[in-house]
Amino acid sequence: MSKTETNSTAGADGTTGADSTTGADGTSPLGADEAATGEATGAEAAAAEARAETAEAQAEARDTRELGDATSQLSTAPREESVIGGPTLSVVGWARWFWRQLTSMRIALILLFLLSLAAIPGSLIPQTSSDELKVQTFRDKHTVVSPFYDKLQLFHVYSSVWFSAIYILLFISLIGCIIPRTWQFVGQLRGRPPVAPKRLTRLPAYTTWRTNTEPEAAREAAVAMLRKRRFRVQATGDAVAAEKGYLRETGNLVFHIALIVMLVSFAWGQLFNSNGGKLVVEGDGFANTLTQYDDFKSGSLFDVNNLAPFSFHLDSFSASYETSGPEVGSARAFTAHVTYTAKPGDKPRRTVIELNKPLVVDGSKVYLISHGYAPSVTIKDGRGKTVFHGATPLLPIDSNLSSTGAIKVMDGYRDKNGKKEQLGIAAFFVPTYGQKTGQMFSQFPGLGFPVLNVGPFHGSLGVDSGLPQNVYQLDTSKMTQFKDSKGKQLKKTLLPGETLKLPGGAGSITMDKDIKQWASFQISHQPGSLSALFGACAAIIGLAGSLFIQRRRIWVRATRGTDGITVIEMAGLGRSESAKLPEELGDLAVTLNSEAPTAPEPDPHPAETVEGAEK
């Protein structure tokens, strides 16, 4: 051993001690070698550590990529993009970004919510499309807000610019969202489940066990089990990949396609629909032509020449009411007995129209919506000539069918001097007479004690002016009321069969014993109703499928361990966190375990061989 080696003492920290022999320049040749060796060793350790970190990072990236592949295509929802903090976009880039935003599900849901909100004014404010009289009454009562409502188009909400804009944007959004998702989903159906990740332990549901079954046999058992559970299965290498729950995305697409069907159906119905009303007295009829309607409205693309050529005759009308108890007078049933023909030349058919049970003829529906009374009156002029005879419909003003209206004699009437005039009679009818504080009223809607009160006028009815006039109202601005012997307004309450003599030999008014009823019908042609109903049912079914069906994937890996025992790993992944996935994986594991049972654990303390025991 050299002197230098003998005297050299290393400290605890690896530095050379004070007793070390130094050279002529005060340095130690041995310490320099050790220092160089230490630096080399540290560099190698640092490089090894760096390589280990790089390998770990690469493994982490690979696992993340494989996990990403495993989770890919669980949904057809497009990725959300944002330009905040991103690069500056060109005009085409901005257009693409706005299109992707418009066709996103988030915007579609917002537009659907806005459409629901926009429909609220249409149900709270009278609409010109359904009842112009109510709109005019509203304008007369609310003179302050009505001009603002007109500017905002609140009296015709469903044809307004802003409602149409929301409607069209929603339509475009749904179509732009569904088409690419549909093609993407078709591609997924034609594809195969992704291969298993390297480390199944990273998945949210995982289980493993050891078995003596051969790996290939275990994989075959797994394939048979998963196919029996209606999974789509693909065996690749040492693992089996399976997928289930495609009906979730199918339901999602069906829901949104059904929304488009409903939107198209509603739009089609608004453009090609027709709605009209007709009041028909017992014994009269109706033919489905434009001139026969009391009021008629249609869509902008409807052609009146396409009205179904049916007709019907109101044979009789019957109504029944509660006669006792707290709900006395409440309606029990309304029935209109009619005879109809689907088109000219057809054989007449008899049927019954009831509330919510319309007559359906050639795509048109005839609804029974209301009824009332039409007392028959006979009017004679001063010469004793009958100038009017017939039933006049009167409009109910309360639940007991107290009714009011006007009887108008426009032609044929002459006074005792032969002068031509027109007669107007204000009429008030009660089916069951009652009186309180000098005012007559109806006690019951049925014909118990019918009474007709009349107040006659003579002069000009104003019907020759060319201006439209309400047939149930009397314009007395150019008329003079008949006076009684005391100079008071002539009025009289008539029972069936009684007559009122007009003063000065001007004629007479007789209430006939025949009191008819009338029924009001709504004739509606609404194309697209059946497709809208189909779309609504499909939307409900699709929504249920998208909410209650879970898209999930299952992987089974069977490999031979170092000790020769097969190791089976099972893992599951769903589109969203769900407690049912671990339960389903556990059920599958139990089923597969019956085909590949768990191997017994090795003895942790094997018996030691006694030396020389075999000798």
Short mmCIF file of N, CA and C in Angstrom, two decimals, residues 455-536:
data_model
loop_
_atom_site.label_atom_id
_atom_site.label_comp_id
_atom_site.label_asym_id
_atom_site.label_seq_id
_atom_site.Cartn_x
_atom_site.Cartn_y
_atom_site.Cartn_z
N GLY A 455 -139.02 45.17 -27.63
CA GLY A 455 -139.09 46.63 -27.68
C GLY A 455 -138.95 47.08 -29.11
N PRO A 456 -140.06 47.38 -29.83
CA PRO A 456 -140.02 47.67 -31.26
C PRO A 456 -139.62 49.10 -31.60
N PHE A 457 -138.92 49.24 -32.76
CA PHE A 457 -138.54 50.53 -33.33
C PHE A 457 -138.95 50.54 -34.81
N HIS A 458 -139.10 51.74 -35.38
CA HIS A 458 -139.37 51.85 -36.80
C HIS A 458 -138.54 52.99 -37.37
N GLY A 459 -138.22 52.88 -38.65
CA GLY A 459 -137.37 53.87 -39.30
C GLY A 459 -136.38 53.17 -40.23
N SER A 460 -135.11 53.58 -40.15
CA SER A 460 -134.06 53.00 -41.01
C SER A 460 -133.07 52.22 -40.16
N LEU A 461 -132.84 50.98 -40.54
CA LEU A 461 -131.89 50.13 -39.82
C LEU A 461 -130.44 50.47 -40.14
N GLY A 462 -130.22 51.23 -41.22
CA GLY A 462 -128.87 51.60 -41.61
C GLY A 462 -128.14 50.53 -42.38
N VAL A 463 -128.87 49.51 -42.83
CA VAL A 463 -128.21 48.41 -43.55
C VAL A 463 -127.91 48.79 -45.00
N ASP A 464 -128.53 49.89 -45.49
CA ASP A 464 -128.32 50.30 -46.87
C ASP A 464 -127.10 51.19 -47.04
N SER A 465 -126.38 51.47 -45.95
CA SER A 465 -125.22 52.36 -46.03
C SER A 465 -124.00 51.67 -46.61
N GLY A 466 -124.02 50.35 -46.66
CA GLY A 466 -122.88 49.61 -47.17
C GLY A 466 -121.87 49.23 -46.10
N LEU A 467 -122.04 49.74 -44.88
CA LEU A 467 -121.14 49.42 -43.79
C LEU A 467 -121.56 48.11 -43.13
N PRO A 468 -120.61 47.27 -42.72
CA PRO A 468 -120.99 46.02 -42.05
C PRO A 468 -121.67 46.30 -40.71
N GLN A 469 -122.58 45.40 -40.37
CA GLN A 469 -123.39 45.60 -39.16
C GLN A 469 -123.54 44.29 -38.42
N ASN A 470 -123.50 44.36 -37.11
CA ASN A 470 -123.68 43.18 -36.29
C ASN A 470 -125.14 42.77 -36.29
N VAL A 471 -125.40 41.52 -36.68
CA VAL A 471 -126.79 41.06 -36.79
C VAL A 471 -127.46 40.92 -35.43
N TYR A 472 -126.66 40.88 -34.36
CA TYR A 472 -127.24 40.71 -33.03
C TYR A 472 -127.42 42.04 -32.29
N GLN A 473 -127.04 43.13 -32.92
CA GLN A 473 -127.19 44.45 -32.32
C GLN A 473 -128.06 45.33 -33.19
N LEU A 474 -128.78 46.24 -32.55
CA LEU A 474 -129.72 47.13 -33.23
C LEU A 474 -129.19 48.55 -33.19
N ASP A 475 -129.00 49.13 -34.38
CA ASP A 475 -128.58 50.53 -34.48
C ASP A 475 -129.84 51.40 -34.54
N THR A 476 -130.11 52.12 -33.47
CA THR A 476 -131.34 52.92 -33.36
C THR A 476 -131.10 54.40 -33.64
N SER A 477 -129.92 54.73 -34.20
CA SER A 477 -129.62 56.15 -34.43
C SER A 477 -130.56 56.79 -35.45
N LYS A 478 -131.12 56.01 -36.37
CA LYS A 478 -132.04 56.53 -37.37
C LYS A 478 -133.42 55.91 -37.24
N MET A 479 -133.75 55.49 -36.03
CA MET A 479 -135.03 54.83 -35.78
C MET A 479 -135.78 55.53 -34.65
N THR A 480 -137.08 55.34 -34.64
CA THR A 480 -137.94 55.92 -33.60
C THR A 480 -138.64 54.79 -32.87
N GLN A 481 -138.66 54.87 -31.55
CA GLN A 481 -139.28 53.81 -30.77
C GLN A 481 -140.78 54.04 -30.68
N PHE A 482 -141.50 52.93 -30.76
CA PHE A 482 -142.94 53.01 -30.58
C PHE A 482 -143.25 53.40 -29.14
N LYS A 483 -144.33 54.19 -28.97
CA LYS A 483 -144.77 54.64 -27.64
C LYS A 483 -146.10 54.01 -27.30
N ASP A 484 -146.33 53.80 -26.00
CA ASP A 484 -147.62 53.27 -25.57
C ASP A 484 -148.61 54.42 -25.37
N SER A 485 -149.77 54.09 -24.85
CA SER A 485 -150.83 55.10 -24.68
C SER A 485 -150.45 56.18 -23.69
N LYS A 486 -149.46 55.89 -22.84
CA LYS A 486 -149.03 56.88 -21.85
C LYS A 486 -147.80 57.66 -22.33
N GLY A 487 -147.40 57.42 -23.57
CA GLY A 487 -146.24 58.12 -24.12
C GLY A 487 -144.91 57.56 -23.69
N LYS A 488 -144.94 56.42 -23.06
CA LYS A 488 -143.69 55.79 -22.62
C LYS A 488 -143.19 54.80 -23.67
N GLN A 489 -141.93 54.36 -23.47
CA GLN A 489 -141.32 53.40 -24.38
C GLN A 489 -142.14 52.11 -24.40
N LEU A 490 -142.50 51.67 -25.60
CA LEU A 490 -143.31 50.47 -25.73
C LEU A 490 -142.44 49.23 -25.55
N LYS A 491 -142.78 48.45 -24.54
CA LYS A 491 -142.13 47.16 -24.28
C LYS A 491 -143.18 46.21 -23.75
N LYS A 492 -143.01 44.94 -24.07
CA LYS A 492 -143.96 43.96 -23.56
C LYS A 492 -143.29 42.61 -23.44
N THR A 493 -143.64 41.90 -22.37
CA THR A 493 -143.16 40.54 -22.15
C THR A 493 -144.20 39.58 -22.66
N LEU A 494 -143.81 38.73 -23.60
CA LEU A 494 -144.72 37.81 -24.28
C LEU A 494 -144.48 36.38 -23.85
N LEU A 495 -145.56 35.67 -23.65
CA LEU A 495 -145.51 34.23 -23.49
C LEU A 495 -145.74 33.58 -24.84
N PRO A 496 -145.38 32.32 -25.01
CA PRO A 496 -145.62 31.66 -26.29
C PRO A 496 -147.10 31.74 -26.69
N GLY A 497 -147.38 32.26 -27.88
CA GLY A 497 -148.74 32.41 -28.38
C GLY A 497 -149.31 33.80 -28.17
N GLU A 498 -148.68 34.67 -27.36
CA GLU A 498 -149.20 36.01 -27.12
C GLU A 498 -148.75 36.97 -28.21
N THR A 499 -149.52 38.10 -28.35
CA THR A 499 -149.27 39.07 -29.41
C THR A 499 -149.21 40.48 -28.83
N LEU A 500 -148.31 41.28 -29.37
CA LEU A 500 -148.22 42.70 -29.04
C LEU A 500 -148.74 43.49 -30.23
N LYS A 501 -149.79 44.31 -29.99
CA LYS A 501 -150.33 45.18 -31.03
C LYS A 501 -149.54 46.48 -31.05
N LEU A 502 -149.05 46.85 -32.21
CA LEU A 502 -148.32 48.10 -32.35
C LEU A 502 -149.29 49.27 -32.40
N PRO A 503 -148.96 50.37 -31.77
CA PRO A 503 -149.90 51.51 -31.72
C PRO A 503 -150.14 52.11 -33.10
N GLY A 504 -151.33 52.70 -33.23
CA GLY A 504 -151.68 53.39 -34.48
C GLY A 504 -151.91 52.45 -35.64
N GLY A 505 -152.25 51.19 -35.34
CA GLY A 505 -152.49 50.24 -36.42
C GLY A 505 -151.28 49.92 -37.23
N ALA A 506 -150.07 49.98 -36.60
CA ALA A 506 -148.81 49.75 -37.33
C ALA A 506 -148.50 48.28 -37.51
N GLY A 507 -149.31 47.38 -36.94
CA GLY A 507 -149.07 45.96 -37.11
C GLY A 507 -149.04 45.22 -35.78
N SER A 508 -148.43 44.05 -35.77
CA SER A 508 -148.41 43.24 -34.56
C SER A 508 -147.17 42.36 -34.54
N ILE A 509 -146.82 41.95 -33.31
CA ILE A 509 -145.68 41.03 -33.09
C ILE A 509 -146.19 39.87 -32.25
N THR A 510 -146.05 38.65 -32.76
CA THR A 510 -146.54 37.46 -32.07
C THR A 510 -145.38 36.53 -31.77
N MET A 511 -145.30 36.07 -30.51
CA MET A 511 -144.31 35.04 -30.15
C MET A 511 -144.93 33.68 -30.41
N ASP A 512 -144.39 32.96 -31.37
CA ASP A 512 -144.92 31.64 -31.70
C ASP A 512 -144.60 30.63 -30.60
N LYS A 513 -145.37 29.56 -30.60
CA LYS A 513 -145.17 28.52 -29.60
C LYS A 513 -143.95 27.65 -29.93
N ASP A 514 -143.48 27.75 -31.14
CA ASP A 514 -142.33 26.95 -31.57
C ASP A 514 -141.04 27.67 -31.19
N ILE A 515 -140.30 27.12 -30.23
CA ILE A 515 -139.02 27.69 -29.79
C ILE A 515 -137.92 26.69 -30.18
N LYS A 516 -137.12 27.13 -31.11
CA LYS A 516 -136.05 26.26 -31.59
C LYS A 516 -134.74 26.56 -30.86
N GLN A 517 -133.81 25.63 -31.02
CA GLN A 517 -132.46 25.83 -30.50
C GLN A 517 -131.50 25.97 -31.68
N TRP A 518 -130.41 26.63 -31.42
CA TRP A 518 -129.36 26.73 -32.42
C TRP A 518 -128.07 26.16 -31.86
N ALA A 519 -127.20 25.77 -32.75
CA ALA A 519 -125.87 25.26 -32.37
C ALA A 519 -124.83 25.98 -33.21
N SER A 520 -123.73 26.32 -32.59
CA SER A 520 -122.63 26.98 -33.28
C SER A 520 -121.52 25.96 -33.53
N PHE A 521 -121.06 25.89 -34.77
CA PHE A 521 -120.05 24.92 -35.15
C PHE A 521 -118.78 25.64 -35.62
N GLN A 522 -117.66 25.03 -35.32
CA GLN A 522 -116.38 25.49 -35.85
C GLN A 522 -115.89 24.46 -36.86
N ILE A 523 -115.69 24.90 -38.08
CA ILE A 523 -115.21 24.02 -39.14
C ILE A 523 -113.73 24.30 -39.32
N SER A 524 -112.90 23.32 -39.02
CA SER A 524 -111.45 23.52 -38.99
C SER A 524 -110.75 22.54 -39.92
N HIS A 525 -109.85 23.08 -40.71
CA HIS A 525 -108.96 22.24 -41.54
C HIS A 525 -107.53 22.58 -41.14
N GLN A 526 -106.88 21.64 -40.45
CA GLN A 526 -105.56 21.89 -39.88
C GLN A 526 -104.59 20.84 -40.38
N PRO A 527 -103.96 21.06 -41.53
CA PRO A 527 -102.97 20.07 -42.01
C PRO A 527 -101.75 20.05 -41.11
N GLY A 528 -101.12 18.91 -41.05
CA GLY A 528 -99.92 18.77 -40.23
C GLY A 528 -100.19 18.36 -38.80
N SER A 529 -101.46 18.21 -38.42
CA SER A 529 -101.76 17.85 -37.03
C SER A 529 -101.26 16.44 -36.70
N LEU A 530 -101.48 15.52 -37.64
CA LEU A 530 -101.06 14.13 -37.39
C LEU A 530 -99.55 14.03 -37.30
N SER A 531 -98.84 14.72 -38.19
CA SER A 531 -97.37 14.69 -38.13
C SER A 531 -96.86 15.39 -36.88
N ALA A 532 -97.54 16.45 -36.43
CA ALA A 532 -97.14 17.12 -35.20
C ALA A 532 -97.33 16.20 -34.00
N LEU A 533 -98.44 15.44 -34.00
CA LEU A 533 -98.67 14.47 -32.92
C LEU A 533 -97.61 13.38 -32.95
N PHE A 534 -97.30 12.89 -34.14
CA PHE A 534 -96.25 11.87 -34.27
C PHE A 534 -94.91 12.42 -33.78
N GLY A 535 -94.60 13.67 -34.14
CA GLY A 535 -93.36 14.29 -33.69
C GLY A 535 -93.31 14.44 -32.18
N ALA A 536 -94.43 14.82 -31.58
CA ALA A 536 -94.47 14.98 -30.12
C ALA A 536 -94.24 13.64 -29.42
#
